[in-house]
Short mmCIF file of C-alpha atoms and ligand atoms in Angstrom, two decimals:
data_model
loop_
_atom_site.label_atom_id
_atom_site.label_comp_id
_atom_site.label_asym_id
_atom_site.label_seq_id
_atom_site.Cartn_x
_atom_site.Cartn_y
_atom_site.Cartn_z
CA MET Y 1 173.17 138.20 16.67
CA ASN Y 2 171.35 141.45 15.94
CA ARG Y 3 167.96 141.34 14.18
CA ILE Y 4 166.84 144.92 13.96
CA LEU Y 5 163.45 146.51 13.21
CA VAL Y 6 163.51 150.17 12.16
CA THR Y 7 160.02 151.61 12.56
CA GLY Y 8 159.46 154.62 10.30
CA GLY Y 9 162.31 153.14 8.27
CA LEU Y 10 161.25 154.91 5.06
CA GLY Y 11 161.47 158.36 6.67
CA GLN Y 12 164.18 161.00 6.57
CA ILE Y 13 166.39 159.52 9.30
CA GLY Y 14 165.15 155.94 8.89
CA SER Y 15 166.29 155.60 5.30
CA SER Y 16 169.87 156.70 6.11
CA LEU Y 17 169.95 154.66 9.30
CA VAL Y 18 168.81 151.50 7.51
CA THR Y 19 171.58 151.88 4.91
CA HIS Y 20 174.13 152.26 7.71
CA LEU Y 21 172.83 149.35 9.80
CA ARG Y 22 172.56 147.04 6.77
CA LYS Y 23 176.24 147.64 5.99
CA GLN Y 24 177.11 146.72 9.57
CA TYR Y 25 174.72 143.83 10.28
CA GLY Y 26 173.75 142.55 6.82
CA GLN Y 27 170.82 143.40 4.55
CA ASP Y 28 168.53 140.63 5.80
CA ASN Y 29 169.05 141.46 9.47
CA VAL Y 30 167.62 144.98 9.28
CA ILE Y 31 163.88 145.14 8.63
CA ILE Y 32 162.07 148.30 7.59
CA GLY Y 33 158.62 148.72 9.16
CA ASP Y 34 156.57 151.65 7.91
CA ILE Y 35 152.93 152.57 7.39
CA ARG Y 36 153.91 153.94 3.95
CA GLU Y 37 154.34 151.63 0.99
CA PRO Y 38 157.83 151.95 -0.56
CA GLU Y 39 158.09 153.55 -4.02
CA ASN Y 40 160.61 150.94 -5.17
CA PRO Y 41 159.90 147.82 -3.08
CA GLU Y 42 162.75 145.76 -4.52
CA GLU Y 43 165.27 148.41 -3.37
CA VAL Y 44 164.23 148.38 0.29
CA GLU Y 45 163.65 144.69 1.04
CA PRO Y 46 163.19 143.40 3.70
CA TYR Y 47 160.23 145.74 4.24
CA THR Y 48 157.03 145.04 6.13
CA ARG Y 49 153.97 147.23 6.45
CA LEU Y 50 153.66 148.35 10.06
CA ASP Y 51 151.23 150.62 11.87
CA VAL Y 52 152.68 151.24 15.32
CA THR Y 53 149.26 152.21 16.67
CA GLN Y 54 148.26 148.53 16.25
CA ARG Y 55 149.95 146.51 18.99
CA GLU Y 56 149.32 143.11 17.34
CA ASN Y 57 151.18 144.36 14.23
CA ILE Y 58 154.33 144.92 16.29
CA ASP Y 59 154.11 141.56 18.13
CA LYS Y 60 153.66 139.73 14.83
CA ILE Y 61 156.72 141.35 13.24
CA ILE Y 62 158.91 140.75 16.30
CA GLY Y 63 157.95 137.05 16.21
CA GLU Y 64 158.13 136.60 12.45
CA TYR Y 65 161.56 138.24 12.04
CA ASP Y 66 162.99 137.21 15.43
CA ILE Y 67 163.70 140.86 16.31
CA ASP Y 68 165.92 141.68 19.29
CA THR Y 69 166.51 145.42 18.74
CA ILE Y 70 164.19 148.23 17.64
CA TYR Y 71 165.09 151.69 16.37
CA HIS Y 72 161.70 153.34 16.86
CA LEU Y 73 161.56 156.25 14.40
CA ALA Y 74 157.87 156.23 13.40
CA ALA Y 75 156.48 159.63 14.38
CA ILE Y 76 154.52 162.71 13.36
CA LEU Y 77 156.84 165.74 13.50
CA SER Y 78 156.20 169.18 14.99
CA ALA Y 79 154.53 171.14 12.17
CA ARG Y 80 152.40 168.23 10.97
CA GLY Y 81 151.55 167.46 14.60
CA GLU Y 82 150.10 170.94 15.14
CA GLN Y 83 147.87 170.36 12.11
CA ASN Y 84 146.59 167.07 13.51
CA PRO Y 85 147.29 166.79 17.26
CA GLN Y 86 145.03 163.74 17.60
CA LEU Y 87 147.06 161.79 15.04
CA ALA Y 88 150.32 162.94 16.67
CA PHE Y 89 149.07 161.71 20.06
CA LYS Y 90 148.09 158.33 18.62
CA VAL Y 91 151.29 157.71 16.66
CA ASN Y 92 153.83 159.32 19.01
CA ILE Y 93 152.42 158.40 22.42
CA LEU Y 94 150.21 155.33 21.93
CA GLY Y 95 152.59 154.01 19.24
CA LEU Y 96 155.57 154.33 21.57
CA TYR Y 97 153.61 152.70 24.42
CA ASN Y 98 152.87 149.75 22.10
CA ILE Y 99 156.56 149.46 21.18
CA LEU Y 100 157.63 149.52 24.84
CA GLU Y 101 155.00 146.96 25.87
CA SER Y 102 155.93 144.62 23.00
CA GLY Y 103 159.59 145.15 23.89
CA ARG Y 104 158.92 144.27 27.52
CA GLU Y 105 156.87 141.15 26.72
CA HIS Y 106 159.40 139.88 24.17
CA SER Y 107 162.39 140.79 26.41
CA LEU Y 108 164.08 142.76 23.62
CA GLU Y 109 167.74 143.62 24.04
CA ARG Y 110 167.46 147.32 23.21
CA ILE Y 111 165.05 150.00 21.98
CA MET Y 112 166.40 153.28 20.58
CA VAL Y 113 163.89 156.16 20.67
CA PRO Y 114 164.97 159.58 19.42
CA SER Y 115 163.79 162.59 21.37
CA SER Y 116 164.11 166.15 20.06
CA ILE Y 117 164.91 169.74 20.96
CA ALA Y 118 161.10 170.00 20.83
CA ALA Y 119 161.10 168.53 24.36
CA PHE Y 120 162.10 172.01 25.55
CA GLY Y 121 159.73 174.95 25.81
CA PRO Y 122 159.54 178.72 26.16
CA GLU Y 123 160.73 178.70 29.80
CA THR Y 124 163.87 176.65 29.01
CA PRO Y 125 167.17 178.63 28.90
CA LYS Y 126 167.81 179.23 25.18
CA ASP Y 127 171.58 179.35 24.86
CA ASN Y 128 173.82 176.45 25.73
CA THR Y 129 170.67 174.76 27.09
CA PRO Y 130 171.64 172.39 29.91
CA ASN Y 131 170.87 168.69 29.52
CA ASP Y 132 168.84 168.56 32.72
CA THR Y 133 166.53 171.57 32.70
CA ILE Y 134 162.92 172.77 32.38
CA LEU Y 135 160.80 170.62 30.01
CA ARG Y 136 157.52 172.43 29.37
CA PRO Y 137 156.89 172.15 25.60
CA ARG Y 138 153.73 173.64 24.11
CA THR Y 139 153.44 171.51 20.94
CA ILE Y 140 151.79 168.09 20.91
CA TYR Y 141 155.00 166.81 19.32
CA GLY Y 142 157.13 168.21 22.16
CA ILE Y 143 154.73 166.80 24.75
CA SER Y 144 155.04 163.39 23.06
CA LYS Y 145 158.84 163.67 23.19
CA VAL Y 146 158.92 164.41 26.93
CA THR Y 147 156.47 161.54 27.44
CA GLY Y 148 158.79 159.28 25.42
CA GLU Y 149 161.85 160.26 27.45
CA LEU Y 150 160.07 159.59 30.74
CA LEU Y 151 158.36 156.38 29.62
CA GLY Y 152 161.67 155.04 28.31
CA LEU Y 153 163.35 155.77 31.64
CA TYR Y 154 160.41 154.17 33.47
CA TYR Y 155 160.63 150.95 31.44
CA TRP Y 156 164.39 150.81 32.09
CA GLU Y 157 164.09 151.33 35.84
CA LYS Y 158 161.00 149.16 36.35
CA TYR Y 159 161.55 146.34 33.86
CA GLY Y 160 165.22 146.57 32.86
CA LEU Y 161 164.22 147.23 29.24
CA ASP Y 162 167.25 148.99 27.73
CA VAL Y 163 165.70 152.12 26.18
CA ARG Y 164 168.05 154.90 24.99
CA GLY Y 165 167.72 158.14 23.06
CA VAL Y 166 169.30 161.41 21.97
CA ARG Y 167 167.51 164.75 21.66
CA TYR Y 168 168.07 165.44 17.98
CA PRO Y 169 168.21 169.00 16.70
CA GLY Y 170 166.94 169.71 13.14
CA ILE Y 171 168.43 167.08 10.82
CA ILE Y 172 169.69 168.04 7.35
CA SER Y 173 170.09 165.46 4.59
CA TRP Y 174 170.04 165.05 0.82
CA ASN Y 175 168.83 161.49 0.25
CA ALA Y 176 165.30 161.62 1.72
CA PRO Y 177 163.01 164.64 2.22
CA PRO Y 178 162.04 165.76 5.74
CA GLY Y 179 158.64 164.73 7.06
CA GLY Y 180 156.85 167.88 8.28
CA GLY Y 181 158.96 169.61 10.91
CA THR Y 182 159.76 173.19 11.87
CA THR Y 183 163.40 172.79 10.80
CA ASP Y 184 162.49 171.52 7.28
CA TYR Y 185 163.41 174.89 5.74
CA ALA Y 186 167.09 174.00 6.19
CA VAL Y 187 166.66 171.08 3.76
CA GLU Y 188 164.09 172.57 1.34
CA ILE Y 189 166.26 175.64 0.70
CA PHE Y 190 168.98 173.53 -0.97
CA TYR Y 191 166.54 172.31 -3.66
CA TYR Y 192 165.61 175.91 -4.51
CA ALA Y 193 169.21 177.13 -4.40
CA LEU Y 194 170.41 174.37 -6.75
CA ARG Y 195 167.58 175.09 -9.20
CA ARG Y 196 168.22 178.86 -8.87
CA ASP Y 197 164.59 179.30 -7.82
CA LYS Y 198 163.38 181.83 -5.27
CA TYR Y 199 162.86 180.28 -1.82
CA ILE Y 200 160.09 181.51 0.49
CA CYS Y 201 161.37 180.81 4.00
CA PHE Y 202 158.73 180.15 6.65
CA LEU Y 203 160.98 181.29 9.53
CA LYS Y 204 162.38 184.79 10.17
CA GLU Y 205 165.91 185.35 8.91
CA ASP Y 206 167.42 185.65 12.41
CA THR Y 207 165.80 182.57 14.03
CA VAL Y 208 168.73 180.54 15.35
CA LEU Y 209 168.18 176.81 15.91
CA PRO Y 210 170.48 173.85 16.61
CA MET Y 211 170.99 171.64 13.54
CA MET Y 212 172.92 168.50 12.58
CA TYR Y 213 174.01 166.86 9.32
CA MET Y 214 172.71 163.33 8.72
CA PRO Y 215 176.08 161.50 9.03
CA ASP Y 216 176.38 162.94 12.53
CA ALA Y 217 172.77 161.99 13.33
CA ILE Y 218 173.53 158.38 12.41
CA LYS Y 219 176.80 158.52 14.31
CA ALA Y 220 175.02 159.81 17.45
CA ILE Y 221 172.27 157.19 17.61
CA THR Y 222 174.56 154.26 16.79
CA MET Y 223 177.29 155.41 19.21
CA LEU Y 224 174.73 155.65 21.99
CA ALA Y 225 173.29 152.22 21.07
CA GLU Y 226 176.75 150.68 21.37
CA ALA Y 227 177.84 152.56 24.54
CA PRO Y 228 178.59 150.34 27.57
CA ALA Y 229 175.54 150.45 29.86
CA GLU Y 230 177.65 151.03 32.99
CA LYS Y 231 178.94 154.33 31.56
CA LEU Y 232 175.44 155.82 31.15
CA ARG Y 233 174.07 158.12 33.85
CA HIS Y 234 171.43 159.45 31.44
CA ARG Y 235 169.48 157.17 29.09
CA THR Y 236 166.70 158.63 26.98
CA ASP Y 237 167.48 162.35 27.02
CA PHE Y 238 170.98 163.20 25.75
CA ASN Y 239 171.46 166.68 24.26
CA VAL Y 240 173.66 166.46 21.13
CA GLN Y 241 175.01 169.71 19.66
CA ALA Y 242 176.61 169.98 16.21
CA MET Y 243 175.97 173.49 14.78
CA SER Y 244 173.57 176.40 15.30
CA PHE Y 245 172.51 178.89 12.65
CA ALA Y 246 169.72 181.18 11.45
CA PRO Y 247 168.22 181.07 7.94
CA ARG Y 248 170.32 184.10 6.88
CA ASP Y 249 173.56 182.32 7.97
CA LEU Y 250 172.60 179.31 5.85
CA VAL Y 251 171.72 181.53 2.89
CA ASN Y 252 175.07 183.34 3.12
CA GLU Y 253 176.95 180.04 3.21
CA ILE Y 254 175.01 178.60 0.22
CA ARG Y 255 175.57 181.84 -1.72
CA LYS Y 256 179.32 181.17 -1.63
CA TYR Y 257 178.50 178.47 -4.24
CA VAL Y 258 175.23 179.48 -5.95
CA ASP Y 259 173.28 182.68 -6.30
CA PHE Y 260 169.54 182.51 -5.52
CA GLN Y 261 166.78 184.67 -4.06
CA VAL Y 262 165.14 184.28 -0.65
CA GLU Y 263 162.11 185.98 0.86
CA TYR Y 264 161.13 185.60 4.52
CA ARG Y 265 157.43 185.01 5.19
CA PRO Y 266 157.15 183.53 8.70
CA ASP Y 267 154.06 181.39 9.38
CA TYR Y 268 152.76 179.33 12.35
CA ARG Y 269 156.09 177.50 12.53
CA GLN Y 270 157.85 180.69 13.72
CA LYS Y 271 156.18 180.41 17.13
CA ILE Y 272 157.26 176.77 17.44
CA ALA Y 273 160.87 177.66 16.53
CA GLU Y 274 160.89 180.51 19.07
CA SER Y 275 159.95 178.06 21.84
CA TRP Y 276 163.07 175.92 21.16
CA PRO Y 277 166.71 176.39 22.23
CA ARG Y 278 169.31 178.16 20.09
CA SER Y 279 172.16 175.88 21.18
CA LEU Y 280 172.69 172.93 23.49
CA ASP Y 281 175.14 171.97 26.21
CA ASP Y 282 175.87 168.32 25.41
CA THR Y 283 178.39 167.61 28.19
CA PRO Y 284 176.69 164.34 29.33
CA ALA Y 285 176.82 162.89 25.78
CA ARG Y 286 180.48 163.91 25.46
CA GLU Y 287 181.39 162.49 28.87
CA GLU Y 288 179.25 159.33 28.93
CA TRP Y 289 179.76 158.04 25.37
CA ASN Y 290 182.36 160.34 23.76
CA TRP Y 291 179.98 162.22 21.48
CA LYS Y 292 181.68 164.57 19.00
CA PRO Y 293 180.20 165.81 15.70
CA ASP Y 294 182.14 165.85 12.42
CA TYR Y 295 180.24 168.54 10.48
CA ASP Y 296 179.98 172.29 11.04
CA LEU Y 297 177.96 174.68 8.84
CA PRO Y 298 180.54 175.16 6.02
CA ALA Y 299 181.32 171.41 5.81
CA MET Y 300 177.63 170.50 5.78
CA VAL Y 301 176.73 173.05 3.06
CA LYS Y 302 179.58 171.93 0.78
CA ASP Y 303 178.63 168.25 1.14
CA MET Y 304 174.88 168.93 0.72
CA LEU Y 305 175.37 170.94 -2.47
CA GLU Y 306 177.70 168.33 -3.96
CA ASN Y 307 175.50 165.33 -3.18
CA LEU Y 308 172.08 166.88 -3.77
CA GLY Y 309 173.43 168.52 -6.92
CA LYS Y 310 174.49 165.09 -8.23
CA LYS Y 311 171.13 163.58 -7.28
CA LEU Y 312 169.19 166.35 -9.06
CA GLY Y 313 171.60 166.41 -11.99
CA VAL Y 314 172.41 170.09 -11.37
CA GLU Y 315 175.89 171.62 -11.89
CA LEU Y 316 177.22 173.87 -9.13
P1 NAD E 1 159.88 161.28 9.08
O1 NAD E 1 158.58 161.99 9.16
O2 NAD E 1 160.77 161.59 7.95
O3 NAD E 1 159.64 159.72 9.10
C1 NAD E 1 158.71 159.12 9.95
C2 NAD E 1 158.24 157.84 9.32
O4 NAD E 1 157.27 157.27 10.19
C3 NAD E 1 157.57 158.05 7.96
O5 NAD E 1 158.20 157.22 6.98
C4 NAD E 1 156.12 157.64 8.19
O6 NAD E 1 155.53 157.00 7.08
C5 NAD E 1 156.26 156.69 9.36
N1 NAD E 1 155.02 156.57 10.15
C6 NAD E 1 154.12 157.53 10.45
N2 NAD E 1 153.10 157.00 11.14
C7 NAD E 1 153.36 155.69 11.30
C8 NAD E 1 152.68 154.62 11.93
N3 NAD E 1 151.49 154.79 12.52
N4 NAD E 1 153.25 153.40 11.92
C9 NAD E 1 154.45 153.20 11.30
N5 NAD E 1 155.12 154.18 10.65
C10 NAD E 1 154.58 155.41 10.67
O7 NAD E 1 160.62 161.52 10.48
P2 NAD E 1 162.19 161.53 10.77
O8 NAD E 1 162.65 162.91 10.56
O9 NAD E 1 162.85 160.41 10.09
O10 NAD E 1 162.16 161.30 12.35
C11 NAD E 1 162.47 160.06 12.94
C12 NAD E 1 162.52 160.26 14.43
O11 NAD E 1 163.51 161.22 14.76
C13 NAD E 1 161.21 160.77 15.05
O12 NAD E 1 161.04 160.21 16.32
C14 NAD E 1 161.46 162.25 15.19
O13 NAD E 1 160.70 162.80 16.22
C15 NAD E 1 162.94 162.26 15.52
N6 NAD E 1 163.56 163.54 15.21
C16 NAD E 1 163.73 163.93 13.91
C17 NAD E 1 164.32 165.15 13.64
C18 NAD E 1 164.54 165.63 12.25
O14 NAD E 1 164.95 166.80 12.06
N7 NAD E 1 164.33 164.81 11.22
C19 NAD E 1 164.72 165.97 14.70
C20 NAD E 1 164.49 165.56 16.00
C21 NAD E 1 163.94 164.32 16.25
C1 AKB E 2 160.89 169.19 13.76
O1 AKB E 2 161.18 170.31 13.31
O2 AKB E 2 159.76 168.85 14.13
C2 AKB E 2 162.01 168.20 13.90
C3 AKB E 2 162.59 168.25 15.27
C4 AKB E 2 163.59 169.28 15.60
O3 AKB E 2 162.22 167.47 16.10
N1 AKB E 2 162.97 168.45 12.89
#
């Protein structure tokens, strides 16, 4: 039986993942752990307050709920991390260490830990970035992601703890807001477009980044979680490509449905974006666990506008 803890379960990916896992394993078998208090507690039960920087918190929850699997999503993302590197270090590196140590001591079945395109750096080849290549990130977030990939592999090889992860690109979704990343513009812009407000984009119009729509993000992490162990030659560091675009490509696609104004005023996030790949070679994910995305840019934009429009009560 699966009893799953989703750390950071109230976040952008966590909230969609929890909905998916609860459909598959049952509401009571998927526990949300987050440092944030939920806005509507009755809608997210079972929820427990969790600070991953406190090891005893994690041990208590694993015991209390009889957890065998953790999706560890609690993190401080790239832009927020640059504003508070000390917090990012504590949550992303010490928090992950606590999760791995609790997982080892409680002999958990599996721990899923997402990495990110932020694991790459300025020296990494930018186009069709190979899976196994130079990892020299310059953000504290990226450094924490490389640390996570290597620690996960270490715990697998040394202790047999089954840690797995994909390197997510920027994730786009309509049901929960993003949490302070460099790719957040690609979500925020939809709110402005639907309200016919002017959007001030914090990246230059031609900055291409890899992106993915939430249904594919959930598909990727759950497919990898369920992949037969003997098929995996990689574990914690799978590139997953879905689409790549620049802000102006996204604007042009949205303008097929709604007219709105955009101004480009790049800030400190531009430098972060320029240190990341433009597209990824995801051959290992395709070969080892049959990864294939469902959404390209036009399909994502159509679905985002329909669903976010409904949520905001705005006509297209
Ligand atoms: P998010 O910021 O939306 O959510 C993170 C959650 O973690 C928040 O709900 C926050 O309250 C919680 N949290 C923060 N500190 C905590 C602590 N000390 N203890 C417990 N909970 C804490 O992030 P997300 O976008 O959902 O990202 C989830 C994972 O996916 C992260 O590991 C992130 O690096 C990775 N990822 C996300 C993206 C993306 O575009 N969203 C891209 C690549 C990788
Ligand atoms: C961020 O921009 O920090 C995240 C990521 C790509 O990891 N969306």
